[in-house]
PDB file of C-alpha atoms in Angstrom:
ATOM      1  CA  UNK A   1       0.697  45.936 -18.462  1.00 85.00           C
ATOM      2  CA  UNK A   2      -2.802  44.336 -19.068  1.00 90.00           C
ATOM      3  CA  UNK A   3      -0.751  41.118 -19.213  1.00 90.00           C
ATOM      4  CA  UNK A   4       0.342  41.422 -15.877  1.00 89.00           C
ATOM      5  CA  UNK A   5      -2.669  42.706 -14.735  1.00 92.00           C
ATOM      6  CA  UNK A   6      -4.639  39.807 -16.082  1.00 93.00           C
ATOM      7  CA  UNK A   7      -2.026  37.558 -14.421  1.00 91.00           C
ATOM      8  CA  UNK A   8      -2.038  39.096 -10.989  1.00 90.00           C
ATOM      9  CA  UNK A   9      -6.292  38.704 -11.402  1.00 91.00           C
ATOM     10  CA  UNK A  10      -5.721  34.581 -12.076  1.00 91.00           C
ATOM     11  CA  UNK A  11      -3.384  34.357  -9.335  1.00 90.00           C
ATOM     12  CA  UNK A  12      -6.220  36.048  -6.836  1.00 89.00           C
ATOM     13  CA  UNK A  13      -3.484  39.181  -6.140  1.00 88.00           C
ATOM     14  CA  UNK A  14      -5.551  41.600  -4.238  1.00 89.00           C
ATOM     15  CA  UNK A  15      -3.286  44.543  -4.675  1.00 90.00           C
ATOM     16  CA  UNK A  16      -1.110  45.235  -7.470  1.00 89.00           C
ATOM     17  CA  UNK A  17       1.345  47.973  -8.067  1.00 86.00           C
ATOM     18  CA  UNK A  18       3.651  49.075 -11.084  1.00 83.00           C
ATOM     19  CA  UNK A  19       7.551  50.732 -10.275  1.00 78.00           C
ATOM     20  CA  UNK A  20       7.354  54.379 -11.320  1.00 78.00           C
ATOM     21  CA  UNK A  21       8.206  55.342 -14.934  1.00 76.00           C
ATOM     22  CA  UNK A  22       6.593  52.421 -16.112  1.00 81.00           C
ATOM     23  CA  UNK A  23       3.493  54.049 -17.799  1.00 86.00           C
ATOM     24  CA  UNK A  24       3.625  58.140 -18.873  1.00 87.00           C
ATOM     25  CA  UNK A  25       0.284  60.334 -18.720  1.00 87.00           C
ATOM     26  CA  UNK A  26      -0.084  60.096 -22.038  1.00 89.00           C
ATOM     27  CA  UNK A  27       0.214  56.546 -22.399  1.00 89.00           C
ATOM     28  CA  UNK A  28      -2.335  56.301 -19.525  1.00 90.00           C
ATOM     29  CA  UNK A  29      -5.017  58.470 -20.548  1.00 89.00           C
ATOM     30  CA  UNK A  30      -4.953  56.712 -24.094  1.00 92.00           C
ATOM     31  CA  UNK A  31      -5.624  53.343 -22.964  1.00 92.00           C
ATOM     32  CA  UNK A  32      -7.526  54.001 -19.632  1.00 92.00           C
ATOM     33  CA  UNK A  33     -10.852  52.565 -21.145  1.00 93.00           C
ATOM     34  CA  UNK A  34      -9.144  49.484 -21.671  1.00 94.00           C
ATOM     35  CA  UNK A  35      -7.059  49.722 -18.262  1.00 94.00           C
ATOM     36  CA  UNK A  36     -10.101  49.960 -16.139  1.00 94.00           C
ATOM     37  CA  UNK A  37     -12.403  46.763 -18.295  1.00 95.00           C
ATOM     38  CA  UNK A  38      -8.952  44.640 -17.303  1.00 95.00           C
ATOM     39  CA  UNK A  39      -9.084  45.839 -13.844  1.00 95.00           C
ATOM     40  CA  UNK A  40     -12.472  45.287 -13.004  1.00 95.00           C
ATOM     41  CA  UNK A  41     -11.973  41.451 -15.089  1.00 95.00           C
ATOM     42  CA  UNK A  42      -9.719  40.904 -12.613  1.00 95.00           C
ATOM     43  CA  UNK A  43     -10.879  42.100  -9.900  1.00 94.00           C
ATOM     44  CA  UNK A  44      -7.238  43.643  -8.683  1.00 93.00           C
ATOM     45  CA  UNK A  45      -6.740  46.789  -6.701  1.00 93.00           C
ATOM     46  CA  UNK A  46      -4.175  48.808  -8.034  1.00 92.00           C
ATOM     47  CA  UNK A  47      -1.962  51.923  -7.459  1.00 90.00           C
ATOM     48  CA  UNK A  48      -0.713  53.327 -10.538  1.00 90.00           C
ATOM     49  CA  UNK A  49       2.510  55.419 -10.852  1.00 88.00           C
ATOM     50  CA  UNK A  50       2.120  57.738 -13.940  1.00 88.00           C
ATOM     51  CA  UNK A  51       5.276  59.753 -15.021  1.00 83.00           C
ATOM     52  CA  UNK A  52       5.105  63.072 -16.486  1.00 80.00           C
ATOM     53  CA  UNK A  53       7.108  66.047 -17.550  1.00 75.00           C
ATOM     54  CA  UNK A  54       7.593  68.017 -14.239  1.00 75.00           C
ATOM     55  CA  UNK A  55       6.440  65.540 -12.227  1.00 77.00           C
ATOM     56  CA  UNK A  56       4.837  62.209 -10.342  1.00 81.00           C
ATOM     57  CA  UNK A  57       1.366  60.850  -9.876  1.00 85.00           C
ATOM     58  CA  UNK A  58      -0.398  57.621  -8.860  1.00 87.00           C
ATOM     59  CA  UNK A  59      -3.587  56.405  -9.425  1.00 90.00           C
ATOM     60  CA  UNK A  60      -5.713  54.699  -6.905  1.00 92.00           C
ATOM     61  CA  UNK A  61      -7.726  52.430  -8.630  1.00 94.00           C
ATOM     62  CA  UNK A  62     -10.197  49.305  -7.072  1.00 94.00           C
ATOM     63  CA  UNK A  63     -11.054  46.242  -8.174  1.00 94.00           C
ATOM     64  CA  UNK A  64     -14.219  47.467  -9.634  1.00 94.00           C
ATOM     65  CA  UNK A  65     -12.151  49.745 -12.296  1.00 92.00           C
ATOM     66  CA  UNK A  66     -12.967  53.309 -10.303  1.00 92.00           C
ATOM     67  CA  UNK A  67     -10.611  55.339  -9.383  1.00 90.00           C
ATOM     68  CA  UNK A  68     -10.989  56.818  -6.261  1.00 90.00           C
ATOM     69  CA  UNK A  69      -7.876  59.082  -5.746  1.00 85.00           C
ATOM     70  CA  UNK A  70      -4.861  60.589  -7.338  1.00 85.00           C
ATOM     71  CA  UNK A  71      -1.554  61.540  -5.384  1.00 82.00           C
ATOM     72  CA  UNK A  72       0.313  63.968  -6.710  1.00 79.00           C
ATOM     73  CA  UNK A  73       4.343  63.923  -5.414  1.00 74.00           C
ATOM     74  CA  UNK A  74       5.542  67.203  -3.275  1.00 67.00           C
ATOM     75  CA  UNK A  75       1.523  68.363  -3.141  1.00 64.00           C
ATOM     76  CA  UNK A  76       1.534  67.561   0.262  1.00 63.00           C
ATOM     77  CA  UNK A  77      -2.117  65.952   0.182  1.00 67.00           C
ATOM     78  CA  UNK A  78      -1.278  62.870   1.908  1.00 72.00           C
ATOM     79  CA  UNK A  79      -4.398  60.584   1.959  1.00 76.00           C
ATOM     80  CA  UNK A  80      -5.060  57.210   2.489  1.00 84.00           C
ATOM     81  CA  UNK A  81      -7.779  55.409   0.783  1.00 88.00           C
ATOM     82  CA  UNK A  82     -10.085  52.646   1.611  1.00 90.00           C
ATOM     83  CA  UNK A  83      -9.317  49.702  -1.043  1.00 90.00           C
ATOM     84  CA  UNK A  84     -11.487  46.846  -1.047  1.00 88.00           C
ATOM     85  CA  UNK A  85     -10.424  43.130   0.156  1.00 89.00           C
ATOM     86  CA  UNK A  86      -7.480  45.276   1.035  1.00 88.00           C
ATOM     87  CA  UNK A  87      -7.777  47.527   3.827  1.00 89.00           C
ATOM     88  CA  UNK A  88      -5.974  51.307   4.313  1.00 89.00           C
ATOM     89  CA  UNK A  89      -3.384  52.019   1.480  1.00 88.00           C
ATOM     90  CA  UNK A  90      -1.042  55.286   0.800  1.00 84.00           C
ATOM     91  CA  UNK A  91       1.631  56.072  -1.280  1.00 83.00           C
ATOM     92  CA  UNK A  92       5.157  57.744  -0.933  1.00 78.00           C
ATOM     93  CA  UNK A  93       6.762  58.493  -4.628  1.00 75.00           C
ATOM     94  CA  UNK A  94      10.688  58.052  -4.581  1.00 64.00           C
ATOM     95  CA  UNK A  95      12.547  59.897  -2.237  1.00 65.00           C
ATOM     96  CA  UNK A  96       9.566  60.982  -0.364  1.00 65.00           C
ATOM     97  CA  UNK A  97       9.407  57.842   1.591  1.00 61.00           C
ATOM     98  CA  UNK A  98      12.712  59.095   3.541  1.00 62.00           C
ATOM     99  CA  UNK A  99      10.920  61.904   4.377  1.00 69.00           C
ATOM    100  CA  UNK A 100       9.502  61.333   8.447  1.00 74.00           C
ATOM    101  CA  UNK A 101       7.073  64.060   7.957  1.00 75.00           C
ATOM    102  CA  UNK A 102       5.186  61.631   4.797  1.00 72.00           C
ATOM    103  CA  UNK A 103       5.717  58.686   6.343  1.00 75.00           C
ATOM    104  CA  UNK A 104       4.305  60.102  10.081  1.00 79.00           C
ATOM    105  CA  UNK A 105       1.350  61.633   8.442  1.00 78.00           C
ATOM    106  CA  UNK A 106       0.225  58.460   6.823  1.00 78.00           C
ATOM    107  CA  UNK A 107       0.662  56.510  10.268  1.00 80.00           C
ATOM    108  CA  UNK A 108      -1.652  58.797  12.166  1.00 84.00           C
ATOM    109  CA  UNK A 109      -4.355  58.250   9.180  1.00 85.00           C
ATOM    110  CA  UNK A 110      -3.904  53.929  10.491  1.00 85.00           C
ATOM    111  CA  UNK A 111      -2.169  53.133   7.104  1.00 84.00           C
ATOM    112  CA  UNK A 112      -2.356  49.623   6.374  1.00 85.00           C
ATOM    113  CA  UNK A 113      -0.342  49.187   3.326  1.00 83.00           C
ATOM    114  CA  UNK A 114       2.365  51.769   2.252  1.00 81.00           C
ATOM    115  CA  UNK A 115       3.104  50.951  -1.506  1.00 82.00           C
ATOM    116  CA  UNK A 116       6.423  52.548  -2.887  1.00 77.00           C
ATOM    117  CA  UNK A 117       6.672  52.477  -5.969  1.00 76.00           C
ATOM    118  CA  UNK A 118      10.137  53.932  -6.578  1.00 72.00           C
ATOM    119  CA  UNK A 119      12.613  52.383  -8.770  1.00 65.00           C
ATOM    120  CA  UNK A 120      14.936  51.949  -6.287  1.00 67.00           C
ATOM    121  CA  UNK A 121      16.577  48.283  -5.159  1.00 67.00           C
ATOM    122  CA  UNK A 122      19.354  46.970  -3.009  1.00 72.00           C
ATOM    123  CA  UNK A 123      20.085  46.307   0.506  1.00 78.00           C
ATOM    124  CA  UNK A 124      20.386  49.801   1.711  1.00 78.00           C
ATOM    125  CA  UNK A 125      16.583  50.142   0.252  1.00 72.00           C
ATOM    126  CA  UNK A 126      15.428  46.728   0.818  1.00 73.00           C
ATOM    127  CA  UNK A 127      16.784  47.558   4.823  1.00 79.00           C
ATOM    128  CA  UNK A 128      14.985  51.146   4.355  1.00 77.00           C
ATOM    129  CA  UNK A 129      11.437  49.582   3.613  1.00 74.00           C
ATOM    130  CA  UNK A 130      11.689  47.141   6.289  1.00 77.00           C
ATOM    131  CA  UNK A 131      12.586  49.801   8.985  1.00 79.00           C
ATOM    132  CA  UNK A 132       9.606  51.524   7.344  1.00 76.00           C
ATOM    133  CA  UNK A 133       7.362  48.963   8.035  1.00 75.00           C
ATOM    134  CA  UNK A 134       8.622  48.679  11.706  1.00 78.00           C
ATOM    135  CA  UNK A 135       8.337  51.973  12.405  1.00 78.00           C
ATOM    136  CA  UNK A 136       4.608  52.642  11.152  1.00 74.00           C
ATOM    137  CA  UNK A 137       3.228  48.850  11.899  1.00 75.00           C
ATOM    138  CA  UNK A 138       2.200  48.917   8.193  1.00 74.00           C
ATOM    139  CA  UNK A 139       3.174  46.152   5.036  1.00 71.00           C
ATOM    140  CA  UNK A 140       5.202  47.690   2.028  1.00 63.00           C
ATOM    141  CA  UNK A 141       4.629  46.451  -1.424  1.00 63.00           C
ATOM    142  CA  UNK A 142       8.064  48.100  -3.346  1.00 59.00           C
ATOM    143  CA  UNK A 143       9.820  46.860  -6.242  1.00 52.00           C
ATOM    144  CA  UNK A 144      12.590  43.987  -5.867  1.00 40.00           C
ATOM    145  CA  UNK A 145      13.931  44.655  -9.628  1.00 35.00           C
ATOM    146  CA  UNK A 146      12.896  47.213 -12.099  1.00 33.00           C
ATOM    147  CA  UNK A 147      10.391  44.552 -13.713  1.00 36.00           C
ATOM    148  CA  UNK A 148       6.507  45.923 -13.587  1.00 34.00           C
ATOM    149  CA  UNK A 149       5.512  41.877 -12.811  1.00 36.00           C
ATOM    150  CA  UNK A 150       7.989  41.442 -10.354  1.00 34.00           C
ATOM    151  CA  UNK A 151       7.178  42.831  -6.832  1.00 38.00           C
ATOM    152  CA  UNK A 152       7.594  41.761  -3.030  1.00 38.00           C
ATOM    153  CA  UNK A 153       5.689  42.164  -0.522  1.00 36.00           C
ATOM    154  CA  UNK A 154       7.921  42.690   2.752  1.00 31.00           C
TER     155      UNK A 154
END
């Protein structure tokens, strides 16, 4: 994962996302010194899916290696936060980006960048994010293969 992040720093990414189940709580918290030095090296925004037992969380985290928010999946505290060289960015974790509700709340707060991290792919989701997009005037970054390096932005 510092690979990639390194990586998306060289190639001037300014916001950089990983497809959920990629990195567990525990696997976060042990290397989160080391997580936030990379970031901050490379000067990437990220949002950070973290799996664990019971449930889903991601990380906001900018390009000076603070993080500055945690969603938590089904807690119903949908925020968006102010990322820098980025603009507005929220998050929906997997199925909650179907829900209109999610999605509507995060339009109203002028959303700029929905990320969706789910590990989800296909035409039928591929045709989902799009709509998405349309719907709230807003750019999705979501996976286009279950590959933590390999991510569109529609």
């Amino acid at each position: 994962m510092l690979q990639v992040i390194q990586q998306a720093g060289g190639q001037q990414v300014k916001l950089l996302s990983f497809a959920q189940g990629v990195v567990s709580l525990e696997a976060f918290l042990s290397m989160r010194s080391d997580l936030l030095h990379c970031i901050q090296e490379a000067g990437v925004n990220i949002v950070l899916p973290v799996s664990q037992a019971d449930s889903q969380s991601a990380f906001f985290i900018t390009n000076q290696g603070i993080t500055t928010g945690c969603y938590h999946k089904n807690m119903n505290d949908f925020f968006v936060v102010d990322m820098p060289d980025v603009g507005k960015v929220c998050t929906l974790l997997a199925e909650e980006a179907w829900v209109l509700l999610a999605r509507y709340t995060y339009f109203t707060q002028n959303c700029q960048f929905l990320v969706v991290p789910a590990a989800l792919t296909g035409p039928v989701w591929s045709a989902k994010m799009k709509s998405i997009g349309r719907e709230g005037r807003v750019s999705r970054l979501s996976p286009t293969y279950i590959q933590c390096s390999m991510w569109e932005l529609c």
